[in-house]
Coordinates of C-alpha atoms and ligand atoms in Angstrom, one line a residue:
Chain F
M1 CA 133.1 126.5 122.4
T2 CA 129.3 126.5 124.2
I3 CA 126.4 125.6 122.6
A4 CA 123.9 128.5 122.8
P5 CA 120.4 129.4 121.4
E6 CA 120.7 131.2 118.8
M7 CA 119.3 135.2 119.5
T8 CA 116.7 135.0 116.5
D9 CA 115.5 131.6 118.1
V10 CA 114.9 133.3 121.1
H11 CA 113.4 136.2 119.6
A12 CA 111.0 134.2 117.6
I13 CA 109.6 132.0 120.8
V14 CA 109.2 135.4 123.2
E15 CA 107.2 136.8 120.1
Q16 CA 104.9 133.6 119.8
V17 CA 104.4 133.5 123.5
W18 CA 103.8 137.5 123.2
S19 CA 101.2 137.0 120.6
S20 CA 99.5 134.1 121.4
F21 CA 98.6 135.7 125.0
L22 CA 98.8 139.5 125.3
G23 CA 97.0 140.0 121.5
D24 CA 99.3 141.2 118.7
E25 CA 97.6 144.4 118.4
E26 CA 100.6 146.3 120.3
P27 CA 103.8 144.6 118.6
L28 CA 107.1 143.4 120.9
L29 CA 109.5 145.6 119.4
P30 CA 113.1 144.7 119.7
A31 CA 115.4 147.3 121.2
Y32 CA 119.2 147.9 122.0
D33 CA 119.5 149.0 125.4
A34 CA 123.3 148.2 126.5
D35 CA 123.2 149.0 130.1
G36 CA 119.8 146.9 130.5
P37 CA 116.6 149.1 130.2
F38 CA 115.3 149.5 133.7
G39 CA 116.2 150.1 137.0
A40 CA 116.5 147.7 140.1
D41 CA 113.9 149.0 142.0
D42 CA 110.7 148.4 139.7
A43 CA 111.4 145.2 138.0
W44 CA 110.1 141.9 138.2
S45 CA 112.3 138.9 137.4
S46 CA 111.6 135.0 136.7
A47 CA 113.5 131.9 135.8
V48 CA 113.7 128.5 134.6
S49 CA 116.8 126.0 134.3
I50 CA 117.3 123.5 132.1
H51 CA 119.5 120.2 132.9
G52 CA 120.5 117.0 131.2
G53 CA 121.4 116.8 127.4
W54 CA 121.9 121.2 127.8
T55 CA 122.7 122.8 130.9
G56 CA 121.5 126.4 131.4
T57 CA 119.1 129.0 132.9
V58 CA 116.7 131.3 131.1
T59 CA 115.7 134.5 132.9
I60 CA 112.7 137.1 131.8
E61 CA 113.2 140.3 133.7
L62 CA 110.4 143.2 133.0
S63 CA 109.3 146.4 134.4
K64 CA 106.9 146.1 136.9
N65 CA 104.4 148.1 135.3
L66 CA 104.6 145.6 132.3
A67 CA 104.7 142.6 135.0
F68 CA 101.3 144.0 136.1
S69 CA 100.0 144.7 132.6
L70 CA 100.7 141.3 131.4
T71 CA 99.1 139.7 134.5
R72 CA 95.6 141.7 134.0
L73 CA 95.7 140.5 130.4
M74 CA 96.3 136.7 131.3
M75 CA 93.8 136.9 134.1
A76 CA 91.6 139.0 132.3
M77 CA 91.1 141.5 135.0
D78 CA 90.7 145.7 134.4
E79 CA 92.4 148.0 135.8
S80 CA 90.5 148.5 138.5
E81 CA 90.9 145.2 140.4
A82 CA 93.6 145.1 142.9
L83 CA 96.2 142.5 142.2
D84 CA 98.4 140.8 144.4
D85 CA 102.1 140.0 144.4
A86 CA 101.4 136.1 144.2
E87 CA 99.2 136.4 141.3
V88 CA 101.9 138.7 139.7
A89 CA 104.5 135.8 140.6
D90 CA 102.4 133.3 139.0
A91 CA 101.7 135.0 135.7
V92 CA 105.2 136.3 135.2
G93 CA 106.5 132.6 136.3
E94 CA 104.0 131.0 133.7
L95 CA 105.8 133.6 130.8
V96 CA 109.4 132.0 131.8
N97 CA 108.1 128.5 132.1
M98 CA 107.0 128.5 128.5
V99 CA 110.0 130.5 127.1
G100 CA 112.3 127.7 129.0
G101 CA 110.7 125.2 127.7
N102 CA 110.7 126.1 123.8
I103 CA 114.1 126.9 124.3
K104 CA 114.8 123.3 125.7
S105 CA 113.3 122.0 122.5
L106 CA 116.0 123.4 120.5
M107 CA 118.8 122.3 122.6
P108 CA 120.5 119.0 123.2
G109 CA 118.6 116.4 124.7
P110 CA 116.7 114.7 126.5
S111 CA 116.5 117.8 129.8
A112 CA 114.4 118.2 132.2
L113 CA 113.0 121.8 132.9
T114 CA 112.9 123.4 136.3
L115 CA 109.4 125.0 137.9
P116 CA 109.9 128.5 137.8
V117 CA 112.1 130.6 140.7
V118 CA 110.1 134.3 140.7
A119 CA 111.4 137.5 142.2
A120 CA 110.5 141.4 142.6
G121 CA 114.1 142.9 141.4
R122 CA 116.4 142.1 138.9
A123 CA 117.7 138.8 138.5
A124 CA 120.9 137.8 140.3
H125 CA 123.3 135.3 138.3
S126 CA 126.0 133.0 140.4
S127 CA 129.6 133.4 139.1
D128 CA 129.8 130.3 137.1
L129 CA 127.4 131.1 134.5
R130 CA 127.9 133.3 131.5
E131 CA 125.4 134.9 129.7
V132 CA 125.1 133.2 126.3
S133 CA 122.1 135.0 124.4
R134 CA 119.7 137.9 124.8
F135 CA 117.2 139.4 123.7
D136 CA 116.1 143.0 124.6
A137 CA 112.5 144.5 123.7
R138 CA 109.7 146.8 124.5
W139 CA 106.0 146.1 124.5
A140 CA 103.7 149.4 124.8
G141 CA 107.0 150.9 125.7
E142 CA 108.0 148.8 128.6
P143 CA 111.0 146.9 128.3
V144 CA 111.6 143.1 128.8
R145 CA 114.6 141.3 128.7
V146 CA 115.4 137.5 127.9
S147 CA 118.6 136.2 128.6
V148 CA 119.9 132.8 128.8
H149 CA 123.4 131.9 130.8
S150 CA 125.0 128.4 130.9
P151 CA 128.3 127.3 132.5
S152 CA 131.1 128.6 131.6
Chain G
M1 CA 93.4 157.3 109.7
A2 CA 92.5 160.1 107.4
P3 CA 89.7 159.0 104.5
A4 CA 92.3 159.7 101.8
S5 CA 94.9 157.1 103.4
F6 CA 92.0 154.6 103.5
E7 CA 91.0 155.3 99.9
L8 CA 95.1 155.0 98.9
I9 CA 95.3 151.6 100.4
A10 CA 92.0 150.2 99.9
S11 CA 92.5 150.9 96.1
L12 CA 96.0 149.2 96.1
V13 CA 94.5 145.8 97.8
L14 CA 91.5 146.0 95.2
R15 CA 93.5 146.5 92.5
E16 CA 96.1 143.7 93.2
T17 CA 94.1 141.1 94.8
S18 CA 90.3 141.8 94.1
I19 CA 90.0 142.0 97.9
I20 CA 87.2 144.6 99.0
Y21 CA 87.8 146.6 101.9
E22 CA 84.6 148.7 102.6
P23 CA 85.0 152.1 104.2
R24 CA 83.6 150.5 107.2
K25 CA 86.6 148.3 107.6
E26 CA 88.9 151.0 108.5
Y27 CA 89.6 150.0 112.2
L28 CA 90.7 146.3 110.4
V29 CA 93.2 148.1 108.2
E30 CA 94.8 150.0 110.8
A31 CA 95.1 147.1 113.3
R32 CA 96.5 145.3 110.4
L33 CA 98.6 148.0 109.5
H34 CA 99.7 149.2 112.8
P35 CA 102.6 146.9 113.4
L36 CA 104.0 147.4 110.3
S37 CA 103.7 151.3 110.7
V38 CA 105.6 151.0 114.2
Q39 CA 108.4 148.9 113.0
A40 CA 108.9 151.2 110.3
G41 CA 109.3 153.8 112.6
C42 CA 106.6 156.3 111.4
S43 CA 104.2 158.6 113.7
S44 CA 101.1 157.6 112.5
I45 CA 99.3 155.5 110.1
D46 CA 99.0 158.1 107.3
E47 CA 102.5 158.7 107.4
Y48 CA 102.8 154.8 106.7
V49 CA 100.5 155.0 103.8
Q50 CA 102.7 157.7 102.3
L51 CA 105.9 155.3 102.5
V52 CA 103.6 152.4 101.3
M53 CA 102.8 154.4 98.2
R54 CA 106.7 155.0 97.7
N55 CA 108.3 151.8 98.8
P56 CA 107.9 148.9 97.1
V57 CA 109.0 146.6 99.7
E58 CA 106.5 148.2 102.1
R59 CA 103.9 147.9 99.3
Q60 CA 104.2 144.5 99.3
K61 CA 104.6 143.9 103.2
S62 CA 101.0 145.8 103.5
I63 CA 99.2 143.6 100.8
D64 CA 100.3 140.6 102.5
A65 CA 99.0 142.1 106.0
L66 CA 95.8 142.9 104.0
T67 CA 95.3 139.5 102.3
I68 CA 93.5 137.4 104.7
N69 CA 95.8 134.6 105.1
E70 CA 93.9 133.0 108.3
T71 CA 93.9 129.2 107.3
S72 CA 94.6 125.9 110.0
W73 CA 95.3 122.3 109.5
F74 CA 91.8 120.3 108.7
R75 CA 90.0 123.3 108.9
D76 CA 86.7 122.8 109.7
N77 CA 87.4 118.9 109.9
A78 CA 84.2 118.1 108.1
P79 CA 85.0 118.8 104.7
Y80 CA 88.4 116.2 105.5
Q81 CA 86.2 113.6 107.0
A82 CA 83.9 113.9 103.5
F83 CA 87.0 113.4 101.6
T84 CA 88.3 110.1 103.3
E85 CA 84.7 108.5 103.8
T86 CA 83.3 109.7 100.7
M87 CA 84.7 111.5 97.7
L88 CA 88.1 109.6 98.2
P89 CA 86.0 106.0 97.5
A90 CA 84.1 106.9 94.8
L91 CA 87.1 108.7 93.1
L92 CA 89.3 105.5 93.6
A93 CA 86.5 103.5 92.1
A94 CA 86.3 106.0 89.0
R95 CA 89.8 106.5 88.2
A96 CA 90.8 102.7 88.9
D97 CA 92.3 102.3 85.3
R98 CA 94.5 105.2 85.8
R99 CA 95.4 105.0 89.3
R100 CA 96.2 109.2 89.7
L101 CA 94.4 111.6 91.2
S102 CA 94.9 115.3 91.0
I103 CA 93.9 118.1 93.7
W104 CA 94.1 122.2 93.4
S105 CA 94.2 123.9 96.2
A106 CA 93.3 127.5 94.9
A107 CA 93.9 129.8 97.5
C108 CA 95.9 128.1 99.9
S109 CA 97.4 130.1 102.1
S110 CA 100.5 129.0 103.8
G111 CA 99.7 125.7 102.6
Q112 CA 97.8 123.7 105.4
E113 CA 94.7 123.1 102.9
A114 CA 97.4 121.2 100.7
Y115 CA 99.3 119.4 103.5
S116 CA 96.0 118.5 105.0
I117 CA 95.1 116.6 102.2
A118 CA 98.3 115.1 101.3
M119 CA 98.3 113.7 104.7
L120 CA 95.3 111.7 104.1
L121 CA 96.2 110.2 100.7
D122 CA 99.2 109.3 102.5
Q123 CA 96.8 107.1 104.7
H124 CA 94.5 106.3 102.3
L125 CA 95.8 106.2 98.7
P126 CA 96.4 102.7 97.8
P127 CA 99.9 101.5 96.9
G128 CA 100.5 102.1 92.9
W129 CA 98.5 105.3 92.8
T130 CA 100.1 108.4 92.3
V131 CA 98.9 111.6 93.5
D132 CA 99.6 115.4 92.2
I133 CA 98.8 118.4 94.6
L134 CA 99.1 122.3 93.0
A135 CA 99.2 124.8 95.2
T136 CA 97.9 128.6 94.0
D137 CA 97.5 132.3 95.6
V138 CA 97.8 135.6 94.5
S139 CA 100.3 136.2 97.7
T140 CA 103.5 135.2 96.4
A141 CA 104.8 135.5 100.0
M142 CA 102.2 132.3 100.8
L143 CA 103.7 130.4 98.0
S144 CA 107.1 130.6 99.5
R145 CA 105.7 129.6 102.7
V146 CA 104.5 126.5 101.1
Q147 CA 107.5 125.6 99.5
N148 CA 109.4 126.0 102.7
A149 CA 106.7 124.0 104.4
R150 CA 107.9 125.6 107.8
Y151 CA 105.2 125.9 110.5
S152 CA 105.9 127.7 113.8
Q153 CA 104.4 125.9 117.3
V154 CA 101.3 128.4 117.3
E155 CA 100.3 127.1 113.9
M156 CA 101.3 123.4 114.5
N157 CA 98.9 123.7 117.2
R158 CA 96.0 124.8 115.1
G159 CA 94.1 121.6 114.0
M160 CA 97.1 119.2 113.9
P161 CA 96.3 115.6 115.2
A162 CA 99.3 114.9 117.7
T163 CA 99.6 111.6 116.1
S164 CA 99.9 112.9 112.8
L165 CA 102.7 115.8 114.2
V166 CA 104.9 113.0 115.3
K167 CA 104.8 111.1 112.0
Y168 CA 104.7 113.7 109.2
F169 CA 107.0 116.4 110.5
N170 CA 110.4 117.2 111.7
R171 CA 111.6 119.8 114.3
A172 CA 113.8 122.4 112.2
G173 CA 115.1 124.8 115.1
T174 CA 111.7 126.9 116.7
E175 CA 109.6 125.7 113.7
W176 CA 108.3 122.3 112.0
E177 CA 109.2 121.0 108.9
V178 CA 106.8 118.8 106.6
V179 CA 108.6 115.7 105.8
P180 CA 110.3 115.2 102.4
S181 CA 107.6 112.7 101.1
L182 CA 104.6 114.4 101.6
R183 CA 106.6 117.9 100.2
S184 CA 107.2 116.0 97.1
L185 CA 102.9 116.0 96.7
V186 CA 102.9 119.3 96.5
R187 CA 103.9 121.9 93.6
T188 CA 102.8 125.9 93.7
R189 CA 101.6 128.1 91.0
H190 CA 101.3 131.6 91.3
L191 CA 97.7 132.2 90.3
N192 CA 94.8 135.7 91.0
L193 CA 91.6 134.0 91.3
A194 CA 90.4 137.4 89.3
E195 CA 91.9 136.5 86.3
P196 CA 91.8 134.6 83.7
F197 CA 93.2 130.9 84.7
P198 CA 96.4 129.7 82.7
M199 CA 96.3 126.3 81.5
I200 CA 96.2 123.9 84.4
G201 CA 94.2 121.1 83.3
T202 CA 91.3 119.5 85.5
F203 CA 91.0 118.4 88.8
D204 CA 89.4 115.6 90.8
L205 CA 88.9 118.0 93.6
V206 CA 89.4 121.4 93.6
L207 CA 89.1 123.3 97.1
L208 CA 88.4 127.0 96.7
R209 CA 87.6 127.6 100.9
N210 CA 87.4 131.0 102.5
V211 CA 88.3 133.2 99.6
L212 CA 85.3 133.9 97.6
I213 CA 83.8 136.2 100.7
Y214 CA 86.4 138.5 100.3
F215 CA 85.3 139.6 96.7
D216 CA 82.2 141.3 95.5
Q217 CA 79.2 139.5 93.5
P218 CA 80.4 140.0 89.8
T219 CA 84.1 138.6 90.8
R220 CA 82.7 135.5 92.9
H221 CA 80.5 134.4 89.8
G222 CA 83.0 135.0 87.6
I223 CA 85.3 132.7 89.3
L224 CA 82.7 129.9 89.9
R225 CA 82.2 130.2 86.1
R226 CA 85.9 129.9 85.3
I227 CA 86.5 127.2 87.6
H228 CA 83.6 124.7 86.3
P229 CA 86.1 123.4 83.5
H230 CA 88.5 122.9 85.8
V231 CA 86.5 120.6 87.9
A232 CA 86.1 116.7 86.6
S233 CA 82.9 115.7 85.4
D234 CA 82.8 113.3 88.4
G235 CA 84.9 115.3 90.6
Y236 CA 84.6 117.7 93.4
L237 CA 84.3 121.5 94.5
L238 CA 84.5 122.5 98.0
L239 CA 83.5 125.7 99.5
G240 CA 83.8 127.6 102.4
S241 CA 81.0 126.5 105.1
S242 CA 79.9 130.4 104.8
E243 CA 80.0 130.3 100.7
T244 CA 78.1 127.5 100.0
T245 CA 75.1 129.7 100.8
L246 CA 76.1 132.2 98.1
D247 CA 73.3 133.4 95.9
L248 CA 74.1 132.1 92.4
P249 CA 72.3 133.7 88.9
A250 CA 70.1 131.0 87.4
D251 CA 72.5 130.0 84.5
L252 CA 75.9 129.7 87.0
N253 CA 73.5 127.7 89.4
A254 CA 72.1 125.3 86.6
M255 CA 76.2 124.6 86.1
W256 CA 76.5 123.1 89.5
D257 CA 74.7 120.2 91.5
R258 CA 74.9 120.2 95.1
E259 CA 75.5 117.4 96.9
Q260 CA 75.1 116.9 100.8
I261 CA 78.1 114.7 101.7
G262 CA 78.0 114.7 105.8
R263 CA 78.0 118.1 107.2
V264 CA 79.4 119.5 104.0
Q265 CA 77.9 120.2 100.8
A266 CA 80.0 119.7 97.7
H267 CA 79.4 121.1 94.1
R268 CA 79.8 119.2 91.3
P269 CA 79.6 119.9 87.7
A270 CA 76.1 119.4 86.6
T271 CA 75.7 116.8 84.2
Q272 CA 72.9 118.6 81.6
A273 CA 75.1 121.8 82.1
A274 CA 78.0 120.0 80.0
S275 CA 76.8 122.0 76.7
T276 CA 76.7 125.5 78.4
I277 CA 80.5 125.0 79.6
A278 CA 82.6 126.1 76.4
V279 CA 80.6 129.3 76.1
P280 CA 78.8 130.5 79.2
R281 CA 75.7 132.6 78.7
P282 CA 75.2 136.1 79.9
H283 CA 72.9 136.4 82.6
P284 CA 70.2 139.0 81.8
H285 CA 71.2 140.8 84.8
I286 CA 75.3 140.7 84.9
A287 CA 76.8 143.2 82.0
S288 CA 78.6 140.8 80.1
G289 CA 82.0 142.9 80.9
S290 CA 81.8 141.5 84.7
L291 CA 81.4 137.6 83.6
T292 CA 85.3 137.2 83.7
G293 CA 85.5 138.7 86.9
A294 CA 88.8 140.3 85.8
R295 CA 89.7 143.8 86.8
P296 CA 91.2 146.4 84.7
Chain Y
M1 CA 74.1 116.7 129.4
T2 CA 76.9 119.5 130.1
Q3 CA 80.3 118.1 129.1
R4 CA 82.5 118.6 132.0
A5 CA 86.6 119.4 132.1
M6 CA 89.3 119.3 134.3
I7 CA 91.8 121.9 134.1
I8 CA 95.3 121.0 135.6
D9 CA 98.0 123.5 135.6
D10 CA 100.0 124.5 138.4
S11 CA 99.6 128.5 137.2
R12 CA 96.8 130.1 138.2
A13 CA 96.7 132.8 135.5
M14 CA 97.1 129.4 133.0
R15 CA 94.3 128.1 134.4
S16 CA 92.2 131.4 134.3
I17 CA 93.0 131.3 130.3
L18 CA 92.1 127.9 129.9
R19 CA 89.0 128.1 132.0
R20 CA 88.1 130.9 129.7
I21 CA 88.1 128.8 126.3
I22 CA 86.7 125.9 128.0
T23 CA 83.5 127.4 129.7
G24 CA 83.0 129.4 126.5
L25 CA 82.5 125.9 125.1
D26 CA 79.8 125.2 127.6
F27 CA 81.8 122.6 129.8
E28 CA 81.8 123.1 133.6
T29 CA 84.9 122.7 134.9
A30 CA 87.2 122.2 137.8
E31 CA 90.4 123.0 138.3
A32 CA 93.4 121.4 140.1
G33 CA 97.3 122.9 140.8
H34 CA 99.1 119.4 140.0
G35 CA 98.2 115.7 139.1
Q36 CA 97.7 114.3 142.6
E37 CA 95.0 117.1 143.4
A38 CA 93.4 116.5 140.2
L39 CA 93.3 112.5 141.1
D40 CA 91.8 113.2 144.6
L41 CA 88.6 115.5 143.1
M42 CA 88.3 112.7 140.4
E43 CA 88.2 110.2 143.3
A44 CA 85.9 112.3 145.4
G45 CA 83.1 112.0 142.6
F46 CA 84.5 114.8 139.8
A47 CA 83.9 112.9 136.7
P48 CA 85.4 114.9 134.0
D49 CA 85.0 114.3 130.2
L50 CA 88.0 116.0 129.1
C51 CA 91.4 116.8 131.4
L52 CA 93.6 119.6 130.1
I53 CA 97.0 118.6 131.6
D54 CA 100.5 120.4 132.2
W55 CA 103.4 118.3 132.3
N56 CA 106.1 120.6 134.5
M57 CA 104.1 120.5 137.7
P58 CA 104.9 120.3 141.5
V59 CA 104.0 117.2 143.6
M60 CA 102.5 115.1 140.5
D61 CA 103.6 115.8 137.0
G62 CA 101.4 115.4 133.6
Y63 CA 103.0 112.5 132.7
T64 CA 102.2 110.5 136.1
F65 CA 98.8 111.7 136.0
I66 CA 98.0 110.3 132.8
T67 CA 99.9 106.7 133.8
E68 CA 97.8 107.0 136.8
V69 CA 94.3 107.5 134.9
R70 CA 95.4 104.8 132.7
K71 CA 95.7 102.2 135.3
R72 CA 92.1 102.8 136.3
P73 CA 89.0 101.0 134.1
E74 CA 86.4 103.4 135.2
W75 CA 88.3 106.2 134.0
R76 CA 88.7 105.0 130.1
N77 CA 86.5 107.3 128.9
V78 CA 87.9 110.2 130.0
T79 CA 89.8 112.2 127.3
L80 CA 93.3 113.5 128.2
M81 CA 94.9 116.4 126.6
M82 CA 98.6 117.5 127.4
V83 CA 98.6 121.4 127.2
T84 CA 102.4 122.2 127.9
T85 CA 105.6 124.1 127.1
E86 CA 107.2 120.5 126.5
S87 CA 107.9 120.6 122.8
E88 CA 110.2 118.1 121.9
Q89 CA 109.0 115.3 119.6
G90 CA 110.1 112.8 121.5
Q91 CA 107.7 114.1 124.6
I92 CA 104.8 114.0 122.2
V93 CA 105.5 110.1 121.4
K94 CA 106.0 109.3 125.3
A95 CA 102.8 111.2 126.1
L96 CA 100.7 109.4 123.5
A97 CA 102.0 106.3 124.6
A98 CA 100.9 106.8 127.5
G99 CA 97.3 107.2 126.3
A100 CA 97.3 111.2 126.0
H101 CA 95.0 111.6 123.2
E102 CA 95.9 114.8 122.0
Y103 CA 98.7 117.3 122.7
V104 CA 98.9 121.0 122.5
I105 CA 102.1 123.1 122.6
K106 CA 102.5 126.6 124.7
P107 CA 102.5 128.7 123.6
F108 CA 98.6 128.7 121.8
T109 CA 95.7 130.1 120.7
P110 CA 92.2 129.9 122.0
D111 CA 91.1 128.3 118.4
A112 CA 94.0 126.0 118.7
I113 CA 92.1 124.4 121.9
V114 CA 88.5 124.7 120.2
E115 CA 89.9 123.0 117.0
K116 CA 91.4 120.1 118.9
L117 CA 88.2 119.7 120.6
E118 CA 86.7 119.3 117.4
L119 CA 89.3 116.5 116.3
L120 CA 88.4 114.7 119.1
G121 CA 84.6 115.0 119.1
L122 CA 84.1 116.9 122.3
S123 CA 82.1 120.6 122.1
G124 CA 81.2 120.9 125.7
K125 CA 77.1 120.4 125.3
G126 CA 77.9 116.4 124.8
I127 CA 76.9 116.9 120.8
P128 CA 79.6 116.0 118.5
A129 CA 81.4 118.9 117.4
Ligands
SAM301 C1 91.8 133.2 104.4 S1 92.9 132.3 103.4 C2 92.2 130.7 103.2 C3 92.9 129.6 103.2 C4 92.3 128.2 102.9 N1 91.9 128.0 101.4 C5 91.6 128.1 104.2 O1 90.0 127.7 103.7 O2 92.2 128.0 105.1 C6 92.4 133.4 102.0 C7 93.7 133.6 100.8 O3 93.0 133.9 99.8 C8 94.2 134.3 98.8 N2 93.6 135.0 98.2 C9 93.0 136.5 98.1 N3 92.6 137.1 96.8 C10 93.2 136.1 96.1 C11 93.3 136.1 94.3 N4 92.5 137.1 93.8 N5 93.6 134.9 94.1 C12 94.1 134.3 94.7 N6 94.4 134.2 95.9 C13 93.6 134.9 96.8 C14 94.8 135.2 100.0 O4 96.5 135.6 99.9 C15 95.0 133.9 100.9 O5 95.9 132.9 101.2

């Protein structure tokens, strides 16, 4: 049997990260888009791995629009200021770091957290990893998916 | 939102809690109801208000969203410092024969106030003493939170010293749970401050913080009158930092002494007013019907 | 005298969030992307009253940074506050034992930082909070 974080716990963690940094005027709404809510072209993804008492990978995928607007919110920049990819990568990386660190604390420890890896595009998972938990949501109409993979 | 919807919601909240939402606070009501409205699948706030009027579950949710539950551990810090440094030593001396303290967190919200006091007592109460902490609120959702004694990461960050976090909490999934030894000190009870109080006894310390500001003046005055017999004659009443400056009518003013302790002002039952406690004299400027502050 | 804070985090976005909170309290700030960079700035003369320290960072992590600062008597008055996603009870105990004064778990709201600094008696202006 694989030990996996509960979907409700993943939801609670994502919700807290969202409302702390992105304000709570706009709620994060759970969504159920079976095929994944967005195309590969306009997505960003970031991942951290957990090694130790429990081993797995936490991944966040989100639409490019969402990646840009949350970067602007975190950096307190307005629409007129240009954003470069490094800034978006940094913000999206910090997001998965916060979610991943909190998921780590739910699992058997002690474990260590890697630094985030960020890419433009959807995430690719190696074939020896299996998805054990997933949370899909929309924020201001834009999709975000948080998934947890662990070795099968 | 439409003025009619605002009026419906404002009068609902007033009826249930005595909390006043003035017409210029429409934006606040909208901001607080918006997430609920979206969650319920309504296309506008007005549509959601209609739902609230028909649906008791949504009604309770909207009341809970509109009672401001904002709180934190050791809120404002100074009152808690004054408690450990001045009030507690004085009470320990005064109660040396009984060795028992009782404390009331009126308008306890999710319980941070009650458990903050419980932590200080755990650290400073000499062996052989007992303590009873009563936590009351008008919101039943808040009372069950106090009983569950579980707090999110975000709530834990707000004012909880790291040393106390590791000492008084255990991890419970994504939340932190107060240890049983502290939970056993706190009991809860439903109590609407705007109505006559049930028999709850007297307390050595009453915390009535950050709640009077939401009421109109007659309600505030009514509460300060009715709470008087529940504060021991040598006990303390602590209000929120913005609430100590509220204007009081002369007779009510005479019921309370103000004592500056460090950076906080404590209210203490006035010694010469002892005879007026049982039968408060109506103040000439206040209609006698509003003395209790209770609403029909 | 104005108090100084060093923000140590490998994420620019996180440093930006913390900087806005801390400058709002009238602290003067410096930033570092990892523990070694922060030590270098301190060696070079930036004398912080407060350090806000992430745990997981490249080059030198926040835990090592704390143990390094605690080895140096001239830095004994620097207040050290972890601001990290590491949230196991054991990690908090470990950081406190190494010399951290406070611990904030990410995610946090701005109030959390302000309230923790109040607990520590730091307000930015050098007047006790
Ligand atoms: C802002 S919180 C204050 C919590 C805590 N005392 C503090 O200072 O942090 C206000 C609380 O008052 C409660 N409240 C509002 N109206 C009330 C009433 N009529 N009777 C009792 N409690 C009431 C709310 O439910 C809420 O939990």
